[in-house]
Amino acid sequence: RKIIQELLSFLKVADYKIREELVLKIAILAERFASDLRWYLDVILRLITMAGDYVSDDIWYRAIQIVINNEALQKYAALTMFKALKDRGLHENGIKVGSYILGEFSDLVAESKTGDQMFSVIHQHFETASPKTKALLLSSYIKLCNSFPDLQPKVIRVFERFSVHADEELQQRACEYRTIMSRERKLLEDVFELMPAYENAESLDSKVKIRSKKAVVEGRKEDDEDEDEDEDEDEGGDEDEDEGEEDDIDFPDQDEEDFKAISSSTKSGVLYKSDSLQIGVKMIAGVSHEVKMKLFYGNKTDYALENLSVEFSENAALEIKASPSELSISPKQQTPQFVKAVCRRPFTEIPEMTITCTVDGEDQEFVLKLPLMINQFITPYECPASKFKENWGKVPAEARAVVSISMDGDELKEKVPEVFHMHRIQMAASAVPLIGLFNAEKDGNPIKMPIMGSVAVKGSQCQVIFRSKHASVSEAALATFKNIFT
């Protein structure tokens, strides 16, 4: 601690050329020798206050990771950041850290601070913040609303203001968050539940060593290019060995069981995982003709995934867009991407996403199925049992099948209404009667089509029936059932 105190004192008068390196060394030492994590957090805050321009993203990212992974530190961090945010002149990196931590752990300090106080202390920095920081602040506001519902009128006014903003990222967040707040409260609680602890989170020191090692390797490659032809030939064997080691960085096919698991989930899960990359997903589905997903790309390698872009398969029934369209993911880091799908008509073909990226100078490409099927565009429709019976025979287009299932019959009966977002009719019957509305959009106008269903189980056999006014809706629902449950 004494050494770090001396370094902090020296930082005030240090030459600007060495400040960035000095800040990094102080942060590494503070993490490595922190017997009390509260002291570590205080050091990082002092660095931001004294030399905020030289505090890299890696430093404040790591501070947030440590707070999230240490429950005993969270309350202290929230109180400390609340106090820091009172300073109108706080550096932007301090605003990022403070707003994130207050948004995430506001409920821990609710006894001494009100939601209005926390919102005000963050929002005073909003107008002077950069667009990137404003986007983070918008996320903090909706998290505050999760803990303090009385803040919703204030926060909605902010979202409404930015729902027509020129900045695409701010506009998208504002529109999505406003939509979530207009739905039932459970949706807000599910989407913005507490962040889980980071798994295998590397220390700041480890990240720096990895990057330094890569820089040395790249430097050697540049030196090799200046060698004469004979030396190049001699070193060819080493390059081959390096390439052999890089073969470990690969992207195998998507696991079918993982895909079925995420397709039958109504909230979140893992879309893809390998030794090199993991893609998680959170979904907002079963609410309209739009499905919104947030993909989390986790880079497990020691190399940056550069120029990562996605391209969706052509499908006249769906309009799918991703933002941002191109990503770069640092080693051992996670980066989000927002995906929105608008349904135009019923469909049976599962859309695919082709991902391309550059890893250590080599181009990679692989294809994933997206968990987008017709069930994600169905909303429940409450209906009395008598009316269901009356209309069942009047719906003309039917699709039915008898399929084998591996799931327990009672479990399946509970799962199908949840996965299909359909209302389960309460009536005495061996089959489970279901009803909902299929949602689509045509020429900018929403369309709702009634869809009815029946699921009967006997042993390992299941009879599935879907009925609608249009055969394409019934057939798409049946195809979805087979894809998920068989």
Coordinates of C-alpha atoms in Angstrom, one line a residue:
R1 CA 0.0 0.0 0.0
K2 CA 2.8 2.3 0.8
I3 CA 4.4 1.8 -2.7
I4 CA 1.0 2.5 -4.4
Q5 CA 0.5 5.6 -2.3
E6 CA 3.9 6.9 -3.4
L7 CA 3.1 6.1 -7.1
L8 CA -0.3 7.9 -6.8
S9 CA 1.6 11.0 -5.4
F10 CA 4.1 10.8 -8.3
L11 CA 1.2 10.4 -10.8
K12 CA 0.2 14.0 -10.0
V13 CA 3.5 15.4 -11.4
A14 CA 4.5 12.6 -13.8
D15 CA 5.3 13.4 -17.4
Y16 CA 2.3 12.9 -19.7
K17 CA 4.3 10.5 -21.8
I18 CA 4.5 7.9 -19.0
R19 CA 1.1 8.5 -17.3
E20 CA -0.8 5.8 -19.2
E21 CA 1.9 3.2 -18.4
L22 CA 2.0 4.4 -14.7
V23 CA -1.8 4.2 -14.3
L24 CA -1.8 0.6 -15.7
K25 CA 1.0 -0.5 -13.3
I26 CA -0.8 1.0 -10.3
A27 CA -4.0 -0.8 -11.3
I28 CA -2.2 -4.1 -11.7
L29 CA -0.4 -3.7 -8.3
A30 CA -3.6 -2.7 -6.5
E31 CA -5.4 -5.8 -7.8
R32 CA -2.4 -8.2 -7.1
F33 CA -1.8 -7.0 -3.6
A34 CA -5.3 -6.1 -2.4
S35 CA -5.9 -7.6 1.0
D36 CA -9.1 -5.6 1.1
L37 CA -11.1 -5.1 -2.1
R38 CA -12.6 -1.9 -0.8
W39 CA -9.1 -0.4 -0.8
Y40 CA -8.6 -1.7 -4.4
L41 CA -11.9 0.1 -5.5
D42 CA -10.8 3.3 -3.8
V43 CA -7.5 3.2 -5.7
I44 CA -9.2 2.7 -9.1
L45 CA -11.5 5.7 -8.2
R46 CA -8.5 7.8 -7.4
L47 CA -6.9 6.9 -10.7
I48 CA -10.1 7.9 -12.6
T49 CA -10.2 11.2 -10.6
M50 CA -6.5 12.1 -11.0
A51 CA -5.9 10.8 -14.5
G52 CA -9.1 9.7 -16.1
D53 CA -7.9 10.2 -19.6
Y54 CA -5.2 7.5 -19.1
V55 CA -7.5 4.9 -17.5
S56 CA -8.1 2.4 -20.2
D57 CA -11.3 0.4 -20.8
D58 CA -9.5 -2.7 -19.5
I59 CA -9.0 -1.1 -16.1
W60 CA -12.5 0.0 -15.4
Y61 CA -14.0 -3.1 -17.0
R62 CA -11.9 -5.2 -14.5
A63 CA -13.1 -3.1 -11.6
I64 CA -16.7 -3.8 -12.5
Q65 CA -15.9 -7.6 -12.9
I66 CA -14.4 -7.6 -9.4
V67 CA -17.4 -5.9 -7.9
I68 CA -19.9 -8.3 -9.6
N69 CA -17.8 -11.4 -8.5
N70 CA -17.6 -10.3 -4.9
E71 CA -20.9 -10.0 -3.1
A72 CA -19.4 -8.5 0.1
L73 CA -18.1 -5.6 -2.0
Q74 CA -21.2 -4.7 -3.8
K75 CA -22.9 -2.5 -1.2
Y76 CA -19.7 -0.6 -0.4
A77 CA -19.2 -0.1 -4.2
A78 CA -22.7 1.3 -4.7
L79 CA -22.4 3.8 -1.8
T80 CA -18.9 4.8 -2.9
M81 CA -20.0 5.4 -6.5
F82 CA -23.1 7.3 -5.3
K83 CA -20.8 9.7 -3.4
A84 CA -18.4 10.0 -6.4
L85 CA -21.2 10.7 -8.9
K86 CA -22.2 13.8 -6.8
D87 CA -19.2 15.5 -8.3
R88 CA -20.4 17.2 -11.5
G89 CA -16.8 17.3 -12.8
L90 CA -16.3 13.5 -12.5
H91 CA -14.4 12.0 -15.4
E92 CA -16.4 10.1 -17.9
N93 CA -14.8 6.8 -17.0
G94 CA -16.0 7.4 -13.4
I95 CA -19.5 8.1 -14.7
K96 CA -19.5 4.8 -16.6
V97 CA -18.3 2.8 -13.6
G98 CA -20.6 4.6 -11.1
S99 CA -23.8 4.4 -13.2
Y100 CA -23.2 0.7 -14.0
I101 CA -22.7 -0.2 -10.4
L102 CA -25.6 1.9 -9.1
G103 CA -27.9 0.5 -11.7
E104 CA -26.9 -3.1 -10.9
F105 CA -26.9 -2.9 -7.1
S106 CA -29.2 0.0 -6.2
D107 CA -31.4 -2.3 -4.1
L108 CA -28.5 -2.9 -1.7
V109 CA -28.5 0.8 -0.7
A110 CA -32.3 1.4 -0.8
E111 CA -32.4 1.8 3.0
S112 CA -30.3 4.9 2.9
K113 CA -30.8 6.2 -0.7
T114 CA -34.0 6.7 -2.6
G115 CA -34.5 5.7 -6.3
D116 CA -35.0 9.4 -7.1
Q117 CA -31.7 10.4 -5.5
M118 CA -29.8 7.7 -7.4
F119 CA -31.5 8.7 -10.7
S120 CA -30.7 12.4 -10.1
V121 CA -27.1 11.8 -9.2
I122 CA -26.6 9.9 -12.5
H123 CA -28.8 11.9 -14.8
Q124 CA -27.0 15.2 -14.0
H125 CA -24.1 13.9 -16.1
F126 CA -26.2 12.9 -19.0
E127 CA -26.2 16.0 -21.2
T128 CA -22.4 16.3 -21.3
A129 CA -21.7 12.6 -21.7
S130 CA -20.6 11.0 -25.0
P131 CA -23.1 8.9 -27.0
K132 CA -21.4 5.7 -25.9
T133 CA -21.7 6.7 -22.2
K134 CA -25.3 7.9 -22.8
A135 CA -26.2 4.4 -24.0
L136 CA -24.8 3.0 -20.8
L137 CA -26.7 5.5 -18.7
L138 CA -30.0 4.5 -20.5
S139 CA -29.3 0.9 -19.4
S140 CA -28.7 2.1 -15.8
Y141 CA -32.0 4.0 -15.8
I142 CA -34.1 0.9 -16.7
K143 CA -32.3 -1.2 -14.1
L144 CA -33.1 1.5 -11.5
C145 CA -36.8 1.1 -12.5
N146 CA -36.5 -2.6 -11.9
S147 CA -35.7 -1.7 -8.2
F148 CA -37.8 1.5 -7.9
P149 CA -41.0 1.3 -10.0
D150 CA -42.0 4.9 -9.0
L151 CA -39.1 6.1 -11.3
Q152 CA -40.9 4.9 -14.4
P153 CA -42.6 8.2 -15.4
K154 CA -39.3 10.1 -15.3
V155 CA -37.3 7.4 -17.1
I156 CA -40.0 6.9 -19.8
R157 CA -39.8 10.7 -20.6
V158 CA -36.0 10.2 -21.3
F159 CA -36.7 7.1 -23.5
E160 CA -39.4 8.9 -25.4
R161 CA -37.0 11.8 -26.1
F162 CA -34.4 9.5 -27.6
S163 CA -36.7 7.1 -29.4
V164 CA -36.4 9.5 -32.4
H165 CA -32.7 10.3 -31.9
A166 CA -30.2 10.5 -34.8
D167 CA -27.8 8.1 -33.1
E168 CA -28.9 4.6 -34.0
E169 CA -27.6 2.9 -30.8
L170 CA -29.3 5.4 -28.5
Q171 CA -32.6 5.3 -30.5
Q172 CA -32.6 1.5 -30.5
R173 CA -32.0 1.2 -26.8
A174 CA -34.6 3.9 -26.0
C175 CA -37.3 2.2 -28.1
E176 CA -36.5 -1.3 -26.7
Y177 CA -36.5 -0.1 -23.1
R178 CA -39.7 1.9 -23.5
T179 CA -41.4 -1.2 -25.0
I180 CA -40.2 -3.4 -22.2
M181 CA -41.6 -0.9 -19.6
S182 CA -44.9 -0.8 -21.3
R183 CA -45.4 -4.5 -20.9
E184 CA -46.1 -6.4 -17.7
R185 CA -43.6 -5.9 -14.9
K186 CA -42.4 -9.5 -14.9
L187 CA -40.8 -9.0 -18.3
L188 CA -38.7 -6.1 -16.9
E189 CA -37.7 -8.2 -14.0
D190 CA -36.7 -11.2 -16.2
V191 CA -34.7 -9.2 -18.7
F192 CA -32.8 -7.0 -16.2
E193 CA -32.2 -9.6 -13.5
L194 CA -28.8 -9.3 -11.7
M195 CA -25.7 -10.0 -13.9
P196 CA -24.3 -13.4 -13.0
A197 CA -20.7 -13.7 -11.8
Y198 CA -18.1 -13.7 -14.5
E199 CA -16.6 -17.1 -15.1
N200 CA -12.9 -17.4 -15.6
A201 CA -12.5 -13.7 -15.4
E202 CA -8.8 -12.9 -15.9
S203 CA -6.8 -10.4 -13.9
L204 CA -5.7 -7.2 -15.5
D205 CA -2.1 -8.4 -15.3
S206 CA -2.9 -11.6 -17.3
K207 CA -4.6 -9.6 -20.0
V208 CA -1.6 -7.3 -20.4
K209 CA 0.8 -10.2 -20.5
I210 CA -1.3 -11.9 -23.3
R211 CA -1.3 -8.7 -25.3
S212 CA 2.4 -8.1 -24.7
K213 CA 3.1 -11.7 -25.8
K214 CA 1.1 -11.2 -29.0
A215 CA 2.9 -7.9 -29.7
V216 CA 6.2 -9.6 -29.4
V217 CA 5.1 -12.4 -31.8
E218 CA 3.9 -9.8 -34.3
G219 CA 7.1 -7.9 -33.9
R220 CA 9.1 -11.1 -34.6
K221 CA 7.0 -11.7 -37.7
E222 CA 7.8 -8.2 -39.0
D223 CA 11.5 -8.8 -38.3
D224 CA 11.3 -12.1 -40.2
E225 CA 10.1 -10.3 -43.3
D226 CA 13.4 -8.3 -43.4
E227 CA 15.6 -11.4 -43.3
D228 CA 17.2 -12.8 -46.4
E229 CA 15.6 -15.6 -48.4
D230 CA 17.7 -18.4 -46.8
E231 CA 16.7 -17.4 -43.3
D232 CA 13.1 -17.3 -44.3
E233 CA 13.4 -20.9 -45.5
D234 CA 15.0 -21.9 -42.3
E235 CA 12.3 -20.4 -40.2
G236 CA 9.5 -21.9 -42.4
G237 CA 9.4 -24.9 -40.1
D238 CA 8.7 -22.6 -37.1
E239 CA 5.8 -21.0 -38.9
D240 CA 4.4 -24.4 -39.7
E241 CA 4.6 -25.3 -36.0
D242 CA 2.8 -22.1 -35.1
E243 CA 0.1 -22.8 -37.6
G244 CA -0.3 -26.3 -36.1
E245 CA -0.9 -24.7 -32.7
E246 CA -3.4 -22.3 -34.1
D247 CA -5.5 -25.2 -35.4
D248 CA -6.9 -25.3 -31.9
I249 CA -8.8 -22.1 -32.7
D250 CA -11.8 -23.5 -34.6
F251 CA -15.5 -23.1 -34.8
P252 CA -17.2 -26.5 -34.9
D253 CA -20.9 -27.1 -35.9
Q254 CA -23.7 -25.9 -33.6
D255 CA -24.7 -28.5 -31.1
E256 CA -28.3 -29.7 -31.9
E257 CA -29.2 -30.3 -28.2
D258 CA -28.0 -26.8 -27.4
F259 CA -30.2 -25.4 -30.1
K260 CA -33.3 -27.4 -28.9
A261 CA -32.7 -26.2 -25.4
I262 CA -32.6 -22.5 -26.4
S263 CA -35.5 -22.9 -28.7
S264 CA -37.6 -24.3 -25.8
S265 CA -36.5 -21.5 -23.5
T266 CA -38.6 -18.4 -23.1
K267 CA -35.8 -16.2 -21.6
S268 CA -32.2 -16.9 -22.2
G269 CA -29.6 -19.6 -22.8
V270 CA -26.5 -20.6 -24.8
L271 CA -26.9 -20.5 -28.6
Y272 CA -23.4 -21.8 -29.4
K273 CA -20.3 -22.9 -27.5
S274 CA -16.9 -24.1 -28.4
D275 CA -13.4 -23.9 -27.0
S276 CA -12.9 -20.6 -28.9
L277 CA -16.3 -18.9 -28.7
Q278 CA -19.5 -18.9 -26.7
I279 CA -22.7 -17.0 -27.8
G280 CA -25.4 -16.5 -25.2
V281 CA -28.8 -15.0 -26.0
K282 CA -31.6 -13.2 -24.2
M283 CA -34.9 -13.0 -25.9
I284 CA -38.0 -10.9 -25.7
A285 CA -40.6 -13.1 -27.6
G286 CA -44.3 -13.9 -27.5
V287 CA -45.4 -10.2 -27.2
S288 CA -46.0 -9.1 -30.8
H289 CA -44.9 -9.5 -34.5
E290 CA -41.4 -8.5 -33.4
V291 CA -38.8 -10.6 -31.5
K292 CA -35.8 -8.9 -30.0
M293 CA -32.7 -10.7 -29.0
K294 CA -29.4 -9.7 -27.3
L295 CA -26.5 -11.9 -28.3
F296 CA -23.4 -12.1 -26.1
Y297 CA -20.3 -13.0 -27.9
G298 CA -17.7 -14.4 -25.5
N299 CA -14.2 -14.7 -26.9
K300 CA -12.3 -17.5 -25.1
T301 CA -9.1 -17.3 -27.1
D302 CA -5.9 -15.3 -26.6
Y303 CA -6.5 -13.5 -29.9
A304 CA -8.9 -10.7 -30.9
L305 CA -11.9 -11.7 -33.0
E306 CA -11.8 -9.0 -35.6
N307 CA -14.2 -7.8 -38.2
L308 CA -16.9 -10.1 -36.9
S309 CA -20.0 -9.7 -39.0
V310 CA -23.3 -11.6 -39.5
E311 CA -25.4 -12.3 -42.5
F312 CA -28.9 -13.8 -42.3
S313 CA -30.3 -16.3 -44.7
E314 CA -32.8 -15.0 -47.2
N315 CA -36.4 -15.5 -46.0
A316 CA -39.3 -13.5 -47.3
A317 CA -41.3 -14.3 -44.1
L318 CA -38.8 -12.6 -41.8
E319 CA -36.9 -9.3 -41.8
I320 CA -33.9 -9.7 -39.5
K321 CA -31.4 -6.9 -38.6
A322 CA -28.4 -6.8 -36.3
S323 CA -26.8 -3.8 -34.6
P324 CA -23.9 -3.1 -34.6
S325 CA -23.4 -4.9 -37.9
E326 CA -19.7 -5.4 -37.3
L327 CA -17.8 -6.3 -34.0
S328 CA -14.3 -6.7 -32.7
I329 CA -14.0 -8.7 -29.5
S330 CA -10.8 -8.5 -27.4
P331 CA -9.3 -11.7 -25.9
K332 CA -11.2 -13.1 -23.0
Q333 CA -13.9 -10.4 -23.4
Q334 CA -17.6 -10.4 -24.1
T335 CA -19.4 -8.1 -26.5
P336 CA -23.2 -7.7 -27.1
Q337 CA -25.1 -7.4 -30.3
F338 CA -28.8 -6.6 -30.7
V339 CA -30.9 -8.5 -33.2
K340 CA -34.5 -7.7 -34.2
A341 CA -36.8 -10.0 -36.3
V342 CA -40.1 -8.8 -37.8
C343 CA -42.5 -11.5 -39.0
R344 CA -44.3 -10.9 -42.3
R345 CA -46.0 -14.3 -42.8
P346 CA -46.0 -17.9 -41.4
F347 CA -42.8 -19.9 -42.1
T348 CA -41.4 -23.3 -41.5
E349 CA -37.8 -22.9 -42.5
I350 CA -35.5 -22.0 -39.5
P351 CA -33.4 -18.9 -40.3
E352 CA -29.7 -19.2 -40.3
M353 CA -26.9 -16.7 -39.4
T354 CA -23.5 -16.9 -41.1
I355 CA -20.8 -15.5 -38.9
T356 CA -17.5 -14.4 -40.4
C357 CA -14.5 -13.1 -38.5
T358 CA -10.7 -12.8 -38.6
V359 CA -8.6 -14.5 -36.0
D360 CA -4.9 -13.8 -35.9
G361 CA -5.0 -12.9 -39.6
E362 CA -7.0 -15.9 -40.8
D363 CA -10.6 -15.7 -42.0
Q364 CA -13.1 -17.9 -40.3
E365 CA -16.8 -18.6 -41.2
F366 CA -19.5 -20.8 -39.6
V367 CA -23.3 -21.0 -39.7
L368 CA -25.7 -21.1 -36.8
K369 CA -29.5 -21.7 -36.7
L370 CA -31.4 -18.9 -34.9
P371 CA -34.0 -19.8 -32.4
L372 CA -36.7 -18.1 -34.5
M373 CA -39.8 -20.2 -35.2
I374 CA -43.5 -19.3 -35.4
N375 CA -44.0 -19.9 -31.7
Q376 CA -42.0 -16.8 -30.9
F377 CA -44.6 -14.7 -32.7
I378 CA -47.7 -16.1 -30.9
T379 CA -49.3 -14.3 -28.0
P380 CA -51.8 -15.9 -25.5
Y381 CA -55.5 -15.2 -26.0
E382 CA -57.8 -15.9 -23.0
C383 CA -61.0 -17.7 -23.9
P384 CA -63.7 -19.5 -21.9
A385 CA -63.9 -23.3 -22.3
S386 CA -67.4 -23.1 -23.8
K387 CA -66.3 -20.7 -26.6
F388 CA -63.2 -22.8 -27.3
K389 CA -65.4 -25.9 -27.9
E390 CA -67.8 -23.9 -30.0
N391 CA -65.1 -22.6 -32.3
W392 CA -62.9 -25.7 -32.5
G393 CA -65.0 -27.3 -35.2
K394 CA -65.4 -24.1 -37.2
V395 CA -61.7 -23.5 -37.8
P396 CA -61.1 -25.2 -41.2
A397 CA -57.3 -25.6 -41.7
E398 CA -55.9 -28.4 -39.6
A399 CA -52.4 -29.8 -39.3
R400 CA -51.9 -33.0 -37.1
A401 CA -49.3 -35.6 -36.4
V402 CA -48.6 -38.4 -34.0
V403 CA -45.0 -38.2 -32.9
S404 CA -42.7 -40.1 -30.4
I405 CA -41.4 -38.1 -27.5
S406 CA -38.6 -38.6 -25.0
M407 CA -39.9 -36.1 -22.4
D408 CA -42.3 -37.1 -19.6
G409 CA -45.9 -36.6 -20.7
D410 CA -47.0 -34.4 -17.8
E411 CA -43.9 -32.3 -18.3
L412 CA -44.6 -31.9 -22.0
K413 CA -48.2 -30.7 -21.3
E414 CA -46.8 -28.0 -19.0
K415 CA -44.0 -27.0 -21.4
V416 CA -46.0 -26.6 -24.6
P417 CA -48.2 -23.7 -23.5
E418 CA -45.1 -21.9 -22.2
V419 CA -43.0 -22.5 -25.3
F420 CA -45.8 -21.6 -27.7
H421 CA -47.0 -18.6 -25.7
M422 CA -50.5 -19.9 -25.9
H423 CA -53.3 -19.8 -23.3
R424 CA -54.2 -23.2 -21.8
I425 CA -57.9 -23.7 -21.5
Q426 CA -59.0 -25.1 -18.2
M427 CA -61.4 -27.9 -19.0
A428 CA -61.9 -31.5 -18.2
A429 CA -60.2 -33.3 -21.1
S430 CA -57.4 -35.8 -21.7
A431 CA -55.9 -33.5 -24.2
V432 CA -54.5 -30.0 -23.4
P433 CA -56.5 -27.4 -25.3
L434 CA -54.5 -24.2 -26.3
I435 CA -55.4 -20.9 -28.0
G436 CA -53.4 -17.9 -29.1
L437 CA -52.9 -15.3 -31.7
F438 CA -50.3 -15.5 -34.4
N439 CA -48.8 -12.0 -35.0
A440 CA -47.4 -10.7 -38.3
E441 CA -47.0 -7.4 -40.1
K442 CA -48.1 -6.4 -43.5
D443 CA -47.4 -3.0 -45.1
G444 CA -46.6 -1.6 -41.7
N445 CA -49.9 -2.8 -40.1
P446 CA -50.1 -5.5 -37.5
I447 CA -52.1 -8.7 -38.3
K448 CA -53.5 -11.1 -35.7
M449 CA -54.6 -14.6 -36.7
P450 CA -56.3 -17.0 -34.2
I451 CA -54.6 -20.3 -33.7
M452 CA -55.9 -23.3 -31.7
G453 CA -54.1 -26.4 -30.5
S454 CA -54.5 -29.7 -28.8
V455 CA -51.8 -31.9 -27.2
A456 CA -52.6 -35.5 -26.1
V457 CA -50.0 -37.9 -24.6
K458 CA -50.2 -41.6 -24.2
G459 CA -47.0 -43.3 -23.2
S460 CA -44.2 -42.2 -25.5
Q461 CA -46.7 -41.1 -28.2
C462 CA -48.1 -37.6 -28.6
Q463 CA -50.9 -36.5 -30.8
V464 CA -50.5 -32.8 -31.8
I465 CA -53.2 -30.8 -33.6
F466 CA -53.1 -27.2 -34.7
R467 CA -56.0 -25.4 -36.3
S468 CA -56.2 -21.9 -37.9
K469 CA -58.0 -20.2 -40.8
H470 CA -54.9 -20.5 -42.8
A471 CA -53.2 -23.8 -43.5
S472 CA -49.8 -22.1 -43.5
V473 CA -50.2 -21.1 -39.9
S474 CA -51.2 -24.6 -38.7
E475 CA -48.4 -26.3 -40.7
A476 CA -45.8 -23.8 -39.3
A477 CA -46.9 -24.5 -35.8
L478 CA -46.8 -28.3 -36.2
A479 CA -43.3 -28.0 -37.8
T480 CA -42.2 -25.9 -34.8
F481 CA -43.5 -28.5 -32.4
K482 CA -41.5 -31.3 -34.2
N483 CA -38.3 -29.2 -34.3
I484 CA -38.4 -28.5 -30.5
F485 CA -39.9 -31.6 -28.9
T486 CA -39.0 -34.6 -31.2

